[in-house]
Every structure is written in C-alpha cells, then in structure tokens.
Coordinates of C-alpha atoms in Angstrom, one line a residue:
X60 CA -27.1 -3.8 0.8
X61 CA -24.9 -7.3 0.2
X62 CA -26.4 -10.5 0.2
X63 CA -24.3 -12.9 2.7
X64 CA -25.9 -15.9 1.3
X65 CA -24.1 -15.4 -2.3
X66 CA -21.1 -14.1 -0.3
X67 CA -21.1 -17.5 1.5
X68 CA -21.7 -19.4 -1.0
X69 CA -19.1 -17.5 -3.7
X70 CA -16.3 -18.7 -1.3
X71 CA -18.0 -22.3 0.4
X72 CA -14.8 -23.8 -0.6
X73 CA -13.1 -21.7 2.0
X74 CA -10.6 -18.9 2.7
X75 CA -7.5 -20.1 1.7
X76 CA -6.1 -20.1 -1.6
X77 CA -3.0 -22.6 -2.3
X78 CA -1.7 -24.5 -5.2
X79 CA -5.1 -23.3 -7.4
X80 CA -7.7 -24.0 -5.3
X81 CA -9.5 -22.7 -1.8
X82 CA -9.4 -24.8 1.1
X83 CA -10.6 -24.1 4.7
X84 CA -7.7 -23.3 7.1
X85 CA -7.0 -25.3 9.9
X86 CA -6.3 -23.1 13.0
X87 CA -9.4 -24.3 14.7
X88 CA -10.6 -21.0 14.8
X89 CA -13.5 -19.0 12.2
X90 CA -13.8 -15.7 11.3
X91 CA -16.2 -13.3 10.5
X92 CA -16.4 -10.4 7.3
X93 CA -18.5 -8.2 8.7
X94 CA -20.5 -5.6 5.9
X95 CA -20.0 -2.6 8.1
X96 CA -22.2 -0.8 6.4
X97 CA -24.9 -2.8 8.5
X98 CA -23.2 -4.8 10.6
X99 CA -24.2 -8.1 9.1
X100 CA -21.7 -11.1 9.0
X101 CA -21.3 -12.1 5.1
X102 CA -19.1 -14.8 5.3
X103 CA -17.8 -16.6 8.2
X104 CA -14.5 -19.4 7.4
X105 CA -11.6 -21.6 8.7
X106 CA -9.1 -18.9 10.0
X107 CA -5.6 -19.9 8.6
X108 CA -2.5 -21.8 10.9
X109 CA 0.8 -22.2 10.7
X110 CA 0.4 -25.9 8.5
X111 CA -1.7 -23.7 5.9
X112 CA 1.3 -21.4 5.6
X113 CA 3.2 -24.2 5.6
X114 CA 1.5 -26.0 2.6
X115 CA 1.4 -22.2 0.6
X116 CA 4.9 -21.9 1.4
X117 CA 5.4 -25.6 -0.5
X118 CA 3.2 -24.5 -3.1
X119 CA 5.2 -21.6 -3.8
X120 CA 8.5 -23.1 -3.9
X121 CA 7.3 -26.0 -6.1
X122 CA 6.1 -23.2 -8.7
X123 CA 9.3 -21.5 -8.5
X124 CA 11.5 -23.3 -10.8
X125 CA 8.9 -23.1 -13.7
X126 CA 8.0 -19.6 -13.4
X127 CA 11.5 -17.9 -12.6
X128 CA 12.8 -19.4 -15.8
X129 CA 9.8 -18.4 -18.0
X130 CA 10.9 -15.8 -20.3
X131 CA 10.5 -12.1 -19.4
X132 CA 8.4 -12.7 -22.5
X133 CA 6.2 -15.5 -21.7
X134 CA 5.7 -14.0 -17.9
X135 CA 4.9 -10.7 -19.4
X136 CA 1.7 -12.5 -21.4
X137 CA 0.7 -14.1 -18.5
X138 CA -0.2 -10.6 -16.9
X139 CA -1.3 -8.9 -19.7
X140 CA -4.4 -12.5 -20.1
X141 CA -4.5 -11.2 -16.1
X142 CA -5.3 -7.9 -16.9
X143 CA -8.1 -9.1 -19.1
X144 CA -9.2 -11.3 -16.8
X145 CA -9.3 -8.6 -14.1
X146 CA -11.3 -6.0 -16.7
X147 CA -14.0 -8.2 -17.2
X148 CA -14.4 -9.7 -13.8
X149 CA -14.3 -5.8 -12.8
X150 CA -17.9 -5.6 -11.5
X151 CA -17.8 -8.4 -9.2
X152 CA -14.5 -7.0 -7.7
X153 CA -15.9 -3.7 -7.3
X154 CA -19.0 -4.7 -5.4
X155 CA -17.2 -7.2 -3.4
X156 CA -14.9 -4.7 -1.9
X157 CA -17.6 -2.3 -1.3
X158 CA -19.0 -5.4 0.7
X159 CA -16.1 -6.0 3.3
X160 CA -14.8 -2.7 3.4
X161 CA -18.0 -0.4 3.4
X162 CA -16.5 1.9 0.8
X163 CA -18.5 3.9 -1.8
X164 CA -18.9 1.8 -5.2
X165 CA -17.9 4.5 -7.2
X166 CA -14.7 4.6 -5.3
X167 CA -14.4 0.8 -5.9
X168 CA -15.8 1.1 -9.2
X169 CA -13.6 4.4 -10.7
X170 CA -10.4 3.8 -8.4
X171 CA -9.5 0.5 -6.6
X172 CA -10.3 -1.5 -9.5
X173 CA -9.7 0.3 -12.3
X174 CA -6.1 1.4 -10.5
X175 CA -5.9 -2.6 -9.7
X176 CA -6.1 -3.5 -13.9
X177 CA -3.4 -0.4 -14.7
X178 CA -1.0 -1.9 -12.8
X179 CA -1.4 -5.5 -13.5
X180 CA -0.9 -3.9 -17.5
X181 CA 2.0 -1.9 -16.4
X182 CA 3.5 -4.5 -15.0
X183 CA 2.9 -6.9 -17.5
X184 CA 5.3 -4.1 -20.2
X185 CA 7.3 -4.0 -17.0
X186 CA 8.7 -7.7 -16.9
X187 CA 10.1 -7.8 -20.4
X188 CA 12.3 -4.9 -18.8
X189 CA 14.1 -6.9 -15.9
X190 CA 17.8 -5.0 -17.1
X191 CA 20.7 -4.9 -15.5
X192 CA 23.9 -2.4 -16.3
X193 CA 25.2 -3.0 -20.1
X194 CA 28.1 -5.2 -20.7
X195 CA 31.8 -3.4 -20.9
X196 CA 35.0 -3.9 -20.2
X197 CA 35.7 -1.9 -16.7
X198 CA 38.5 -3.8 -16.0
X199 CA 40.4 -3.8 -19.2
X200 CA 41.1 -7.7 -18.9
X201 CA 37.4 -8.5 -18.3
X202 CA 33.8 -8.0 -19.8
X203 CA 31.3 -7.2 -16.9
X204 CA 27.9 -7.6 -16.6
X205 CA 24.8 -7.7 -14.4
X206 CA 22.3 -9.7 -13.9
X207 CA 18.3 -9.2 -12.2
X208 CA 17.4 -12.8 -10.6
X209 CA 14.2 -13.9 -8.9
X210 CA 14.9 -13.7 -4.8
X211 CA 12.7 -17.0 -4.5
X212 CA 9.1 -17.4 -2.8
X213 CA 7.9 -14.2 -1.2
X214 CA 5.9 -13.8 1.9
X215 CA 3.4 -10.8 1.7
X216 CA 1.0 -9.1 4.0
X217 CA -1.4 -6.3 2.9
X218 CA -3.7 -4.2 5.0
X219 CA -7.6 -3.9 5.2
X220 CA -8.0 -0.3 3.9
X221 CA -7.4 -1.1 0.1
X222 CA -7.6 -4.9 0.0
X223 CA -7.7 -5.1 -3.9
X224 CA -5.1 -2.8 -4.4
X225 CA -2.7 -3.7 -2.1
X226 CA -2.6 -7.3 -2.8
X227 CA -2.3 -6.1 -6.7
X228 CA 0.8 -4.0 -5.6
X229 CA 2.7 -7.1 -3.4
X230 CA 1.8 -10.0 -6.1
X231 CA 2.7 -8.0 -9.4
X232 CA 6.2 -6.7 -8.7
X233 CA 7.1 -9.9 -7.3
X234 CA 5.9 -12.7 -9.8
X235 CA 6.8 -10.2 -12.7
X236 CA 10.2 -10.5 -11.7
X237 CA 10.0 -14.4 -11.5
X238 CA 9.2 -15.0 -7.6
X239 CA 6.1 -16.8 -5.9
X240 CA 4.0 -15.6 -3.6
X241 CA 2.3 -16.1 -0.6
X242 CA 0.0 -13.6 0.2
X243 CA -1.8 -13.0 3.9
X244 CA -4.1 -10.1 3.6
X245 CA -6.0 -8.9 6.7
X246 CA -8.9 -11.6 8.0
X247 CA -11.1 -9.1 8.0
X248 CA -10.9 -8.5 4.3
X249 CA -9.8 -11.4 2.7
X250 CA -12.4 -11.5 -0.3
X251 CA -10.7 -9.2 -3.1
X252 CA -7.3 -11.3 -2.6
X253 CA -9.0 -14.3 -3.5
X254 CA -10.9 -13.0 -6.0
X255 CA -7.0 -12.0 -7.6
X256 CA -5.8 -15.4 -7.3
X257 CA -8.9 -17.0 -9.0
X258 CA -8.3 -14.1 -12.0
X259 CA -4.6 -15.4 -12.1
X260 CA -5.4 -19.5 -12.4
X261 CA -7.7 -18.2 -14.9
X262 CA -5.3 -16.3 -16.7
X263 CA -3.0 -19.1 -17.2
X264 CA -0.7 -18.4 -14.4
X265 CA 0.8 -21.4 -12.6
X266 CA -0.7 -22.9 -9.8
X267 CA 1.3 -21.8 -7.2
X268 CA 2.7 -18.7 -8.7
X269 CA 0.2 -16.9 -6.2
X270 CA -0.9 -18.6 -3.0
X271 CA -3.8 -16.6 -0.6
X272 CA -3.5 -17.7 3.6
X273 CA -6.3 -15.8 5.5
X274 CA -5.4 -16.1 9.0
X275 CA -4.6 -13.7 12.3
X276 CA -1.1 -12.0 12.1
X277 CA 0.2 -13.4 15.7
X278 CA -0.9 -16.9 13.7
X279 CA -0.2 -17.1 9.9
X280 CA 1.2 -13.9 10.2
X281 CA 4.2 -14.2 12.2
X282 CA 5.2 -18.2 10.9
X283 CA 5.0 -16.5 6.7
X284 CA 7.3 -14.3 7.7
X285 CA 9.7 -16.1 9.9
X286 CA 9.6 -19.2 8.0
X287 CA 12.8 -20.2 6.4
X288 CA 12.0 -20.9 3.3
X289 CA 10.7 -17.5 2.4
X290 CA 13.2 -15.3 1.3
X291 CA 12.1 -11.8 1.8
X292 CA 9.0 -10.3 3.1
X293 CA 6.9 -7.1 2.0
X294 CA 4.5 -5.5 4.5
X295 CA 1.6 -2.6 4.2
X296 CA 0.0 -1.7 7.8
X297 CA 0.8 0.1 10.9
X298 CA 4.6 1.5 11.8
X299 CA 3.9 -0.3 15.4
X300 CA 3.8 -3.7 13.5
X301 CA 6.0 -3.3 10.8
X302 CA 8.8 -3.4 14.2
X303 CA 7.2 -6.9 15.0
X304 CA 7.6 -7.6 11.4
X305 CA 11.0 -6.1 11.2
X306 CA 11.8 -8.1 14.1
X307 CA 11.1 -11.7 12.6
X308 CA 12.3 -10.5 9.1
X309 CA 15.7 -9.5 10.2
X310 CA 16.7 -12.7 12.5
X311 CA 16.6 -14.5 9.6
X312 CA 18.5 -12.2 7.5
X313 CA 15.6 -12.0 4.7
X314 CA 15.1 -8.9 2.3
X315 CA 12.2 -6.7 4.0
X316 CA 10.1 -4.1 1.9
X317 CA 8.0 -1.8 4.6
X318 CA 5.2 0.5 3.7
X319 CA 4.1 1.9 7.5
X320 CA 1.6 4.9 8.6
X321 CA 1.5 8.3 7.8
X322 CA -0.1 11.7 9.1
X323 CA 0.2 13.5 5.5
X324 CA 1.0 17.2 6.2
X325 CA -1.5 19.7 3.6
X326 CA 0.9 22.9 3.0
X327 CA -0.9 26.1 1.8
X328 CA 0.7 28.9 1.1
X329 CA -0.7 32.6 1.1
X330 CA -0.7 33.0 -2.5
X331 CA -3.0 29.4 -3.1
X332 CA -6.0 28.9 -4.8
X333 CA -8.2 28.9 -2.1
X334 CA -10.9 26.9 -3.5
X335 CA -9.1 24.8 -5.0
X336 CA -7.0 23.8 -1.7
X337 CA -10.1 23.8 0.0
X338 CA -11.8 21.1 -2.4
X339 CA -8.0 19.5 -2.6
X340 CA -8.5 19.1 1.4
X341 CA -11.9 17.5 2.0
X342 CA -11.5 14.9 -0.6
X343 CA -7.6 14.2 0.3
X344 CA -8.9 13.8 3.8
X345 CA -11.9 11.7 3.1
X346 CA -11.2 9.5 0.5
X347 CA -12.0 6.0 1.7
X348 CA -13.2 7.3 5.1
X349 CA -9.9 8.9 5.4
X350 CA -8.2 5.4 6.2
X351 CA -5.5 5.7 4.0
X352 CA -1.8 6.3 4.8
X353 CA -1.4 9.3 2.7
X354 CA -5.2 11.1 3.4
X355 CA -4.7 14.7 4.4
X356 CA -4.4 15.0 7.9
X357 CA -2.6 18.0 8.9
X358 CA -3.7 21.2 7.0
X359 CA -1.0 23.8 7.8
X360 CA -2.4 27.1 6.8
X361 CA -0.6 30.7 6.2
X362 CA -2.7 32.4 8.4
X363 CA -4.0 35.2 5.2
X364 CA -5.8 32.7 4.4
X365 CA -6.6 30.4 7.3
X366 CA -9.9 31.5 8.5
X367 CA -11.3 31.1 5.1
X368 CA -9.9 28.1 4.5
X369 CA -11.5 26.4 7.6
X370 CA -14.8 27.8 6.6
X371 CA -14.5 26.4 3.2
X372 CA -13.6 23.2 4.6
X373 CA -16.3 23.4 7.2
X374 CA -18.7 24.1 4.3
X375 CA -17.6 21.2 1.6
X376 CA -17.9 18.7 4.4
X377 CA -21.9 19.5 5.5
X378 CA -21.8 18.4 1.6
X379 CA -20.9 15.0 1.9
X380 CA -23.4 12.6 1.5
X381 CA -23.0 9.4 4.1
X382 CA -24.8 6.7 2.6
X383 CA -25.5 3.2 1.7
X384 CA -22.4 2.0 -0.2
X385 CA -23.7 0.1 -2.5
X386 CA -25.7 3.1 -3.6
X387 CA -23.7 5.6 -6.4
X388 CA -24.9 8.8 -5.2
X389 CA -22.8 7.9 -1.7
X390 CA -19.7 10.1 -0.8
X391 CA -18.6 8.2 2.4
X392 CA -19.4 4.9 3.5
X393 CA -18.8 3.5 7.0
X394 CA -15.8 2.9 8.2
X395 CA -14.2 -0.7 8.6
X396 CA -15.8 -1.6 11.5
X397 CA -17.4 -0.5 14.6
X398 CA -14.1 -1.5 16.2
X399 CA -12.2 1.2 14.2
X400 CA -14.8 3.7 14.5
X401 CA -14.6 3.4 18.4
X402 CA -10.7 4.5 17.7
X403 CA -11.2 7.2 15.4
X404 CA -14.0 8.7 18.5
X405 CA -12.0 8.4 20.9
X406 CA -9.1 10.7 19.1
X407 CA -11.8 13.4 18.6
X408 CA -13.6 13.2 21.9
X409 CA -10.4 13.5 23.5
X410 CA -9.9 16.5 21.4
X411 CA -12.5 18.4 22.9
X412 CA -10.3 18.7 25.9
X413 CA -7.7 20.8 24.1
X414 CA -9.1 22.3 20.6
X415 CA -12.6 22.5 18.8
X416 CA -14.6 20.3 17.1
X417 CA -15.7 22.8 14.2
X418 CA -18.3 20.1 12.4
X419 CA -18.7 16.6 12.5
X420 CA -17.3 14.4 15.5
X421 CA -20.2 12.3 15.9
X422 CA -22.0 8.8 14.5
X423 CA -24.9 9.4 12.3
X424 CA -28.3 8.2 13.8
X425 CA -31.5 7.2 11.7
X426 CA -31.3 4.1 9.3
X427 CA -27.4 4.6 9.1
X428 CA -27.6 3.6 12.9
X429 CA -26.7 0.0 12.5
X430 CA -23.1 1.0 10.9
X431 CA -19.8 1.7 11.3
X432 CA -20.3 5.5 10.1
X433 CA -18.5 8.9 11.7
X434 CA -19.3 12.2 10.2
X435 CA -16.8 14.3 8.3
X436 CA -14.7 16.3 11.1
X437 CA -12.8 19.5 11.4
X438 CA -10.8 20.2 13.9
X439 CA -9.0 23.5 14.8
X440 CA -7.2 24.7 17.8
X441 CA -5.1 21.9 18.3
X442 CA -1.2 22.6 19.6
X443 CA 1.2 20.9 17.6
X444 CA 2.8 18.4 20.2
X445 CA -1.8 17.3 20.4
X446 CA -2.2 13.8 20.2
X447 CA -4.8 14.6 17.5
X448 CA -1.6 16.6 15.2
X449 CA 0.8 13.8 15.8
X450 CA -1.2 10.0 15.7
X451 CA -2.4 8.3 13.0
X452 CA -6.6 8.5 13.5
X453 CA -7.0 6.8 9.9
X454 CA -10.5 8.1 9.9
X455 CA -12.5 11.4 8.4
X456 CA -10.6 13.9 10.4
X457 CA -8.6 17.2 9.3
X458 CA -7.0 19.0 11.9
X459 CA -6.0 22.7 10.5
X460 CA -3.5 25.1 12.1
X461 CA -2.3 27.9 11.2
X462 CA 1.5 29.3 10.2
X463 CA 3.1 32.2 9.4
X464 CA 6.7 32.3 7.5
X465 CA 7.8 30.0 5.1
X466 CA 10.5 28.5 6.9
X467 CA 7.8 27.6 9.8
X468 CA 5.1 25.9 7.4
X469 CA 7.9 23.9 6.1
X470 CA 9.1 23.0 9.7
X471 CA 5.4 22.2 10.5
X472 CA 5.7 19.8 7.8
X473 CA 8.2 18.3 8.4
X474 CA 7.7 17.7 12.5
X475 CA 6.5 14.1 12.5
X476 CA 8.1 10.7 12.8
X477 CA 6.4 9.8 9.6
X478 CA 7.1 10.7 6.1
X479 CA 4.5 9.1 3.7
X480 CA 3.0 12.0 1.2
X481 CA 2.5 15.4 1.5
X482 CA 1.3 18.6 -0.7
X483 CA 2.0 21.9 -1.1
X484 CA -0.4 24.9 -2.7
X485 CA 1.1 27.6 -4.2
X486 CA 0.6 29.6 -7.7
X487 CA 4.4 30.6 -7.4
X488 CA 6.8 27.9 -9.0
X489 CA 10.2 28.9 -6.8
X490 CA 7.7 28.7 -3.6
X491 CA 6.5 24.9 -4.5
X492 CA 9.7 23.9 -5.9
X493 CA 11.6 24.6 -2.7
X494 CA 8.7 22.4 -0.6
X495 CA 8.8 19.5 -2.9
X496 CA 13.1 19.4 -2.1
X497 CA 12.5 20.3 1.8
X498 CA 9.7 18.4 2.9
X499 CA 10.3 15.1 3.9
X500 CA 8.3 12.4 2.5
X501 CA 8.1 9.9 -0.4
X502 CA 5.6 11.9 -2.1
X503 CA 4.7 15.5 -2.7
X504 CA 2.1 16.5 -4.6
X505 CA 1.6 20.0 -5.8
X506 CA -1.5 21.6 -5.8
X507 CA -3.5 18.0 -5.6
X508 CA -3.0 15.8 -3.1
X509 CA -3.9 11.8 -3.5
X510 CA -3.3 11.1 -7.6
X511 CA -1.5 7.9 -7.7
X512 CA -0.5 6.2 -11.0
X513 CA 1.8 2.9 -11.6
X514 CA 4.6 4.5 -13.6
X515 CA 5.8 6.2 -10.2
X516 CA 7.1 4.7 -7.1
X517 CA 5.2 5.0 -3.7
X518 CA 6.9 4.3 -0.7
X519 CA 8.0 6.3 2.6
X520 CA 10.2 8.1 4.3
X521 CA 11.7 7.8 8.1
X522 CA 9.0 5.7 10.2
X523 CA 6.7 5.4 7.2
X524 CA 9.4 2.5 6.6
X525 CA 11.5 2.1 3.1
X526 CA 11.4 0.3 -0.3
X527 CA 8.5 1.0 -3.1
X528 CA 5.5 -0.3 -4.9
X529 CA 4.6 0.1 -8.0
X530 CA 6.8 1.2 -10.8
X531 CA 9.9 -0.2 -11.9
X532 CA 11.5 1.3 -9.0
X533 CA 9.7 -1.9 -6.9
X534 CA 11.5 -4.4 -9.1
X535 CA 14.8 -3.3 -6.3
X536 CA 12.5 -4.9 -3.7
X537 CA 12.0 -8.1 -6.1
X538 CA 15.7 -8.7 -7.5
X539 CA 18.8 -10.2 -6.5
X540 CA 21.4 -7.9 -8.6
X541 CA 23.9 -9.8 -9.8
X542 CA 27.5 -9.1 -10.9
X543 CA 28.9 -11.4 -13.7
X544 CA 32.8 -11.2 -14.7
X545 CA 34.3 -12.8 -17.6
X546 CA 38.2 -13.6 -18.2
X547 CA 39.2 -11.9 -21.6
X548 CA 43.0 -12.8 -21.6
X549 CA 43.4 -16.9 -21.6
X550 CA 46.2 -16.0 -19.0
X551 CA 47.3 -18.6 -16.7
X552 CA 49.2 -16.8 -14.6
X553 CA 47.5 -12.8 -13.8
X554 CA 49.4 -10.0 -13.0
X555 CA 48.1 -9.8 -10.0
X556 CA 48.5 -13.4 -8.5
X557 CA 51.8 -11.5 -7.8
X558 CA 50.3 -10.1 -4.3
X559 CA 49.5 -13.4 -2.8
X560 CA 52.1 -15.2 -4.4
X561 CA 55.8 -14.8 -6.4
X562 CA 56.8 -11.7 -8.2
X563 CA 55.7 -9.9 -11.2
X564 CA 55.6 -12.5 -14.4

C-alpha cells in the first residue's frame, strides 16, 4: 500500500495552489485523504475559505491580461511543454491517484493518465484553432466578421471519481482559449489537481493561469462560484448539486457549463454478439468501481437472449479479481470511501425487497476487511419504476431486465430523467442506426460502451445538464463569440438613417 509519510510530506507546503505556489487554507478547518483501500489517513491539510478563493480569484484575474493576449501560437506551446511535463511525471500521477481514489493502477496507469496527456496534446493543436466565421460582405455595404474572445477567470469544480482527468478536462479548454482558472476539486481528492498545477508552473505557464482551492463546497465551493469576479462556471458532480450550482451561477448572470449524473442504459438486441455484450457489460459497469457517470447501469435485454446474457454476466464477474490497488494483477479496487460504500449497500440491500441479488451484494472479508471494497453485483428482477433501475448507485452494480419489441427496448432506454451515454448491440446496421438517432443521450456507443477520446465532445442530455468537454466543441463553453462590422461606403449619410430621421437621400 501508500506510504502517508511521503504523501505528507510531497504536499507539507499545503493544499492550496495560488499564484505558483501551495499554501495552507485558512477555513480553520483540516481534512483528511483517506487511502481507502486501507482506511489509512495519507495526508491531512488546511481545508480552503472564502479569503483563499478570494486570493485565487485575484491571482487569476492578475494573469489574465498576459495570457488572453498570448498568441494562439505561444499558448498552444505552452501546452504542448505541459504535455511533456505530464508524460514524464506520468508515474507519480498514476500512483498518486490510485492512492486517494483506491482505483486499480493499471486503470491509472493505461487510462486516467495516459487519457489526461492526450488531451492536454489535443488541446495544445486545438488553441491555434480559436476561428470564428470567415470574413464577407453579408450586408453589401459592410465586411463582417467574428471573433472568439477569452470570457475572463473561470471558476471550476470537478468531482472525486476521476480527479486527474476531470481537472485536465476544466483547465485545458479554458486556458487554451485564453481564460484563468480557478479550480476546486473535491477535498477528498485534491492530490492529482495539484499535481496538474505544479506540471503547468513547470511547463512555463504563468503563475496564475491555473490556481488549485481545496476546500468543502458549502465553503470554497459556493463563494468560487458566486463570486463576482468570475465570469462563468463549469461543474462535474451530482444533478442534485449542479441545481445549487445552477442557482448561484444564474443570479449573477454568469456562463454555466454542467456535466450531472447518469444511469447509462446497455441496449441488446436479439441478433448481438452475446459474448461480446456480455464482456461489453461487466467492464462498462465496473470500470472504476462503477463510479462513473456513464458506467453501464441498466442492461435492457431482448429476452432471446436474456437468460444467457445474465449468466454470462454472472459468470465474468466471479472473475474479477478485488485487490490491493497498488498491485497490477487487481481488477477492482475499493471504492472511495467507506462512506460511499455504505450508499452503494444500502441500494442493493434494499433491493432484496423487490428483485434478486444474483452474485455479489456484499463487502469482502479477510485482509480486504479494512477497505472500502463491495463485490461485483447483478441484479435481476427489478420493475422499472425500482429505486435500484431509476437512481444513480455509482458503485459495481448492473441491474438487467428484460424487453421484447424494439420500440419497447428503445422506450426502456429512454425512461430516465438522465441522458449521459448509452449503447446499443446489434450486428444489423439499420437496427443500431435507428438507436443511436432515438435514444436520448450525449453519447451512444455501438457495440462498446465506455471508449472516450479527446477529438469528440462528452457532455449530456436532459438532467445530465448541457455544454461539453473535450473537443473543440468545449471551446463554446470557453468563448465569447463576437460579431465585428465594418463600414465599406465612407457614407455620411446611410440609406437607412431615413427610418429614424428625414427622407430617402
């Protein structure tokens, strides 16, 4: 496991990270990261307060001038030295997020971080690419063009689930478009995101450009986002507070990106590859202990194939290997805390009320006793209106129903408040072509579910919230579009001055 004596000592300076350098916060209140994997503290610090957010928010606007009229050109190197930076520091941000998160190191090793370096690259092409519509004469007396401007200093929280990544997807986007940052990610997790904003001072990006306040969201939180000097806010976490964040976002009238929950529906048709669906289900559902937005969750089945299908899935999962973390043979690592798992139980126990628990729904016991661990599970039986169909349980769960028709898999799909991700499976082109048009969600997948890559834009549907990372698609978030409109005719007097005053010249 971790050694909390380096951890400590890695970040001694503190938690926060503002104007190039960590600090301790000044709330008057200390957390603890917690390896779940053993419930060990690694690192206890100075929770954030409103005057740290304060002092980032400065920081940020100081930087501002300087780095929103940097050349697309000069901004663009600055990320491509971060990429570098990122690449060779890639081994220290791998085990580091396997620390505070519990996650498998080959997840961390072969997806978090390599995925984190992608799209720091893309989005170092990206920012030489800020272009607006082409200049042209649509009003024959005038030449027309637009412009893409930095909005100002951003304020940014990410979640705990993929703390690397998703401060990588809130900082990119917006400083390769020419905005500052402030950045809260969850307390729990804070270590990645610092990690980021050392790799940026060390790539030569301003200090300032990317500012880190690790506080509690009813603290730090809620003053980034309100404060009025931030002019627009991008938030990763649960639908329930991305209304709170709405909420403070909107009474100041600020630009607000939202990327809320999900409860990814898993579409197989009667014509699938059944193992290949099968495989496609346990690892969509399990990837980081099934705490991502866009895991499987809901396996609709046509019912040809729906008994084999559960005992498919029931067999992959006795597969998995729960594990030390740290160790590369492990398949699934705890999950965040002991707090979380608690949650993720108590969907399942009270599933045994109404449906069946075909394998898993329990803690390990033995030496993974101490952590936050919950065996794969597969449920079946479950109504559709079940708590257990419709909730978010971000944890190792699949529940699997079956369908008949088309029409009703689709419907099945589709009956959910959220609209994340989803996949169909089906070896008939006309069959997944008409899911990926009806289906309702920012993503489908066809026969794969999970694949993520930067060219393409991720972002939701209905309460999943609106707006997209990655991509150039994000850069809408990031921009101020701008309409500029040039005189061509050295005319005093216009035609149509005539409708507001005297007749026709």
């Amino acid at each position: 496991m971790g050694n909390p004596d380096r951890v400590q000592d890695r970040f001694a300076a503190g938690a926060q990270y503002i104007a190039g350098r960590l600090r301790p916060g000044t709330s008057g209140r200390t957390q603890d990261v917690v390896d779940p994997a053993t419930g060990e503290t690694l690192y206890r610090y100075d929770l954030a307060g409103p005057a740290d957010v304060d002092a980032a928010v400065r920081a940020a606007r100081t930087a501002l001038p300087e780095w929103a009229g940097a050349s697309p050109g000069e901004r663009s190197d600055a990320l491509h030295r971060l990429a570098a930076v990122l690449g060779d520091r890639a081994e220290e941000l791998a085990h580091t997020e396997t620390l505070q998160c519990g996650k498998p190191i080959k997840l961390s090793r072969e997806f978090d971080v390599p995925g984190t370096v992608d799209n720091t690259a893309f989005f170092a092409g990206a920012a030489r690419h800020l272009q607006g519509q082409s200049a042209g004469e649509y009003s024959p007396d005038h030449t027309s063009y637009v412009r893409r401007e930095p909005i100002g200093a951003v304020g940014s929280i990410a979640p705990w689930n993929y703390p690397l990544q998703m401060a990588a997807w809130k900082i990119l986007p917006a400083i390769a478009a020419g905005n500052t940052i402030v950045l809260k990610p969850a307390e729990i997790t804070p270590l990645t995101s610092l990690l980021f904003a050392e790799a940026a001072s060390a790539a030569g990006i301003p200090d300032g450009v990317v500012n880190i306040v690790s506080g509690a969201g009813r603290d730090a939180g809620e003053h980034l986002v309100g404060h009025p000097d931030i002019a627009m806010t991008s938030f990763t976490g649960s639908t329930a507070v991305g209304r709170r964040v709405a909420e403070l976002a909107t009474a100041g009238v600020k630009r607000l990106h939202l990327e809320l929950g999900g409860k990814a529906p898993f579409l197989v048709f009667d014509d699938a590859d059944l193992q290949a669906a099968a495989h496609g289900a346990v690892a969509g559902a399990l990837i980081n202990s099934g705490q991502d937005c866009t895991a499987a969750t809901r396996a609709y089945v046509q019912r040809p194939l729906y008994e084999a299908f559960v005992a498919a899935v029931a067999d992959l999962m006795a597969t998995v290997r729960l594990g030390d973390p740290l160790d590369p043979a492990t398949d699934l690592g705890p999950l965040v805390s002991h707090a979380h798992r608690g949650r993720v139980a108590g969907f399942v126990e009270r599933a045994r009320g109404y449906a069946t628990v075909v394998t898993g729904g329990e803690a390990p016991g033995g030496a993974l006793a101490r952590g936050a661990y919950y065996r794969p599970t597969l449920i079946t039986g479950a109504a559709q209106d079940s708590e257990a169909v419709r909730s978010e349980i971000f944890g190792p769960v699949l529940v699997v129903l079956p369908f008949d028709g088309d029409d009703e898999g689709i419907a099945l799909a589709n009956d959910t408040p959220y609209g994340l991700a989803a996949s169909a499976w089906s070896r008939d082109v006309y069959r997944a072509g008409r899911a990926t048009r009806e289906i309702q969600a920012g993503c489908v997948w066809v026969n794969d579910h999970i694949p993520i890559i930067s060219e393409m834009p991720h972002g939701g549907y209905k309460a999943s919230g609106y707006g997209k990372d990655m991509s150039a698609y994000s850069f809408e978030e990031y921009t101020q579009v701008k309409h500029v409109m040039y005189d061509n005719t050295a005319v005093a007097r216009k035609d149509w001055h005539r409708t507001v005053f005297g007749d026709r010249p």
